[in-house]
PDB file of C-alpha atoms in Angstrom:
ATOM      1  CA  MET A  29       0.000   0.000   0.000  1.00 53.00           C
ATOM      2  CA  THR A  30       1.371   3.408  -0.953  1.00 53.00           C
ATOM      3  CA  PRO A  31       1.062   6.177   1.662  1.00 52.00           C
ATOM      4  CA  THR A  32      -0.970   9.174   0.568  1.00 49.00           C
ATOM      5  CA  ARG A  33       0.292  12.671   1.206  1.00 49.00           C
ATOM      6  CA  THR A  34      -2.563  14.809   2.484  1.00 52.00           C
ATOM      7  CA  ARG A  35      -0.759  18.151   2.320  1.00 54.00           C
ATOM      8  CA  PRO A  36       1.532  19.689  -0.266  1.00 53.00           C
ATOM      9  CA  HIS A  37       5.220  19.287   0.448  1.00 52.00           C
ATOM     10  CA  HIS A  38       7.273  22.439   0.192  1.00 52.00           C
ATOM     11  CA  PRO A  39      10.888  21.963   1.227  1.00 51.00           C
ATOM     12  CA  PRO A  40      12.214  24.738   3.434  1.00 50.00           C
ATOM     13  CA  ALA A  41      14.219  27.470   1.746  1.00 51.00           C
ATOM     14  CA  GLN A  42      17.951  27.276   2.125  1.00 45.00           C
ATOM     15  CA  GLY A  43      19.094  28.701   5.419  1.00 47.00           C
ATOM     16  CA  THR A  44      15.721  27.999   7.051  1.00 57.00           C
ATOM     17  CA  SER A  45      16.268  25.494   9.817  1.00 77.00           C
ATOM     18  CA  ASP A  46      13.157  26.203  11.880  1.00 87.00           C
ATOM     19  CA  PRO A  47      10.588  23.398  11.938  1.00 93.00           C
ATOM     20  CA  HIS A  48       7.434  24.006   9.897  1.00 94.00           C
ATOM     21  CA  VAL A  49       3.955  23.329  11.275  1.00 95.00           C
ATOM     22  CA  TRP A  50       0.420  23.686   9.947  1.00 95.00           C
ATOM     23  CA  ALA A  51      -1.848  26.524  11.054  1.00 94.00           C
ATOM     24  CA  ASP A  52      -4.524  24.049  12.162  1.00 94.00           C
ATOM     25  CA  MET A  53      -2.197  22.589  14.820  1.00 95.00           C
ATOM     26  CA  THR A  54      -3.193  23.313  18.421  1.00 96.00           C
ATOM     27  CA  VAL A  55      -1.056  25.516  20.647  1.00 95.00           C
ATOM     28  CA  GLU A  56      -0.405  22.567  22.947  1.00 95.00           C
ATOM     29  CA  VAL A  57       0.853  20.360  20.103  1.00 95.00           C
ATOM     30  CA  ALA A  58       2.980  23.212  18.734  1.00 95.00           C
ATOM     31  CA  LEU A  59       4.663  23.542  22.135  1.00 95.00           C
ATOM     32  CA  ALA A  60       5.313  19.778  22.139  1.00 95.00           C
ATOM     33  CA  VAL A  61       6.835  20.001  18.644  1.00 95.00           C
ATOM     34  CA  MET A  62       9.106  22.813  19.824  1.00 95.00           C
ATOM     35  CA  SER A  63      10.192  20.775  22.804  1.00 94.00           C
ATOM     36  CA  GLY A  64      10.876  17.690  20.695  1.00 95.00           C
ATOM     37  CA  ALA A  65      12.751  19.677  18.061  1.00 94.00           C
ATOM     38  CA  ARG A  66      14.674  21.587  20.737  1.00 95.00           C
ATOM     39  CA  THR A  67      13.870  24.903  19.125  1.00 95.00           C
ATOM     40  CA  GLY A  68      12.358  28.150  20.287  1.00 94.00           C
ATOM     41  CA  ARG A  69      10.304  28.979  17.208  1.00 94.00           C
ATOM     42  CA  LEU A  70       8.189  27.443  14.468  1.00 95.00           C
ATOM     43  CA  VAL A  71       7.311  28.538  10.944  1.00 94.00           C
ATOM     44  CA  ILE A  72       3.527  28.401  10.432  1.00 94.00           C
ATOM     45  CA  ARG A  73       2.172  27.166   7.074  1.00 94.00           C
ATOM     46  CA  ASP A  74      -1.379  27.345   5.726  1.00 92.00           C
ATOM     47  CA  ALA A  75      -3.241  24.482   4.057  1.00 91.00           C
ATOM     48  CA  ASP A  76      -1.543  25.311   0.748  1.00 93.00           C
ATOM     49  CA  GLY A  77       1.914  25.141   2.291  1.00 91.00           C
ATOM     50  CA  ARG A  78       2.494  28.896   2.192  1.00 93.00           C
ATOM     51  CA  ARG A  79       4.298  30.517   5.083  1.00 93.00           C
ATOM     52  CA  THR A  80       1.860  32.584   7.134  1.00 91.00           C
ATOM     53  CA  GLY A  81       3.881  33.426  10.212  1.00 91.00           C
ATOM     54  CA  LEU A  82       6.467  32.587  12.810  1.00 92.00           C
ATOM     55  CA  VAL A  83       5.698  31.826  16.428  1.00 93.00           C
ATOM     56  CA  THR A  84       8.057  31.600  19.398  1.00 93.00           C
ATOM     57  CA  ARG A  85       7.921  29.504  22.544  1.00 93.00           C
ATOM     58  CA  ALA A  86       7.538  32.706  24.608  1.00 93.00           C
ATOM     59  CA  GLN A  87       4.514  33.790  22.534  1.00 92.00           C
ATOM     60  CA  LEU A  88       2.798  30.416  22.892  1.00 93.00           C
ATOM     61  CA  ALA A  89       3.610  30.118  26.596  1.00 91.00           C
ATOM     62  CA  GLY A  90       2.278  33.639  27.161  1.00 90.00           C
ATOM     63  CA  PHE A  91      -0.931  32.822  25.303  1.00 91.00           C
ATOM     64  CA  ARG A  92      -1.296  29.553  27.206  1.00 91.00           C
ATOM     65  CA  ALA A  93      -1.198  31.528  30.470  1.00 92.00           C
ATOM     66  CA  SER A  94      -3.979  33.880  29.284  1.00 91.00           C
ATOM     67  CA  PRO A  95      -7.669  33.455  30.147  1.00 92.00           C
ATOM     68  CA  ALA A  96      -8.474  32.972  26.431  1.00 88.00           C
ATOM     69  CA  TYR A  97      -6.521  29.713  26.283  1.00 91.00           C
ATOM     70  CA  THR A  98      -8.153  26.302  25.902  1.00 92.00           C
ATOM     71  CA  ASP A  99      -6.501  23.093  24.750  1.00 91.00           C
ATOM     72  CA  ARG A 100      -8.442  23.352  21.477  1.00 94.00           C
ATOM     73  CA  VAL A 101      -7.079  26.711  20.284  1.00 93.00           C
ATOM     74  CA  ARG A 102      -5.309  26.360  16.947  1.00 94.00           C
ATOM     75  CA  LEU A 103      -2.415  28.429  15.680  1.00 94.00           C
ATOM     76  CA  SER A 104      -4.695  29.843  12.963  1.00 91.00           C
ATOM     77  CA  GLU A 105      -6.971  31.262  15.675  1.00 89.00           C
ATOM     78  CA  LEU A 106      -4.264  33.307  17.368  1.00 86.00           C
ATOM     79  CA  ASP A 107      -4.378  37.071  17.049  1.00 73.00           C
ATOM     80  CA  PRO A 108      -1.856  38.202  14.406  1.00 62.00           C
ATOM     81  CA  ALA A 109      -0.180  40.219  17.179  1.00 56.00           C
ATOM     82  CA  ASP A 110       0.613  36.853  18.829  1.00 53.00           C
ATOM     83  CA  THR A 111       2.597  35.657  15.806  1.00 58.00           C
ATOM     84  CA  ALA A 112       5.253  37.319  13.693  1.00 56.00           C
ATOM     85  CA  SER A 113       4.294  37.835  10.072  1.00 51.00           C
ATOM     86  CA  ARG A 114       6.494  36.591   7.312  1.00 46.00           C
ATOM     87  CA  PRO A 115       9.402  38.858   6.390  1.00 46.00           C
TER      88      PRO A 115
END
């Protein structure tokens, strides 16, 4: 059986070593990915694989401590002020 790719694959640009995650990922999972990858930031991609932002561990931890946080909040639901836009 051949595995099916459900999302487009866009290799990171040269010099980009930050892990890439999808905007529909929850904040909690994004923090786990950061921990596992031993990094302090993640590049956020939309469903088409386009870069939509950059988020840091400090931003996610700060949001997680806010009253608006639930374990179901997705990266795409964060206020743009919570994530850095693409350069």
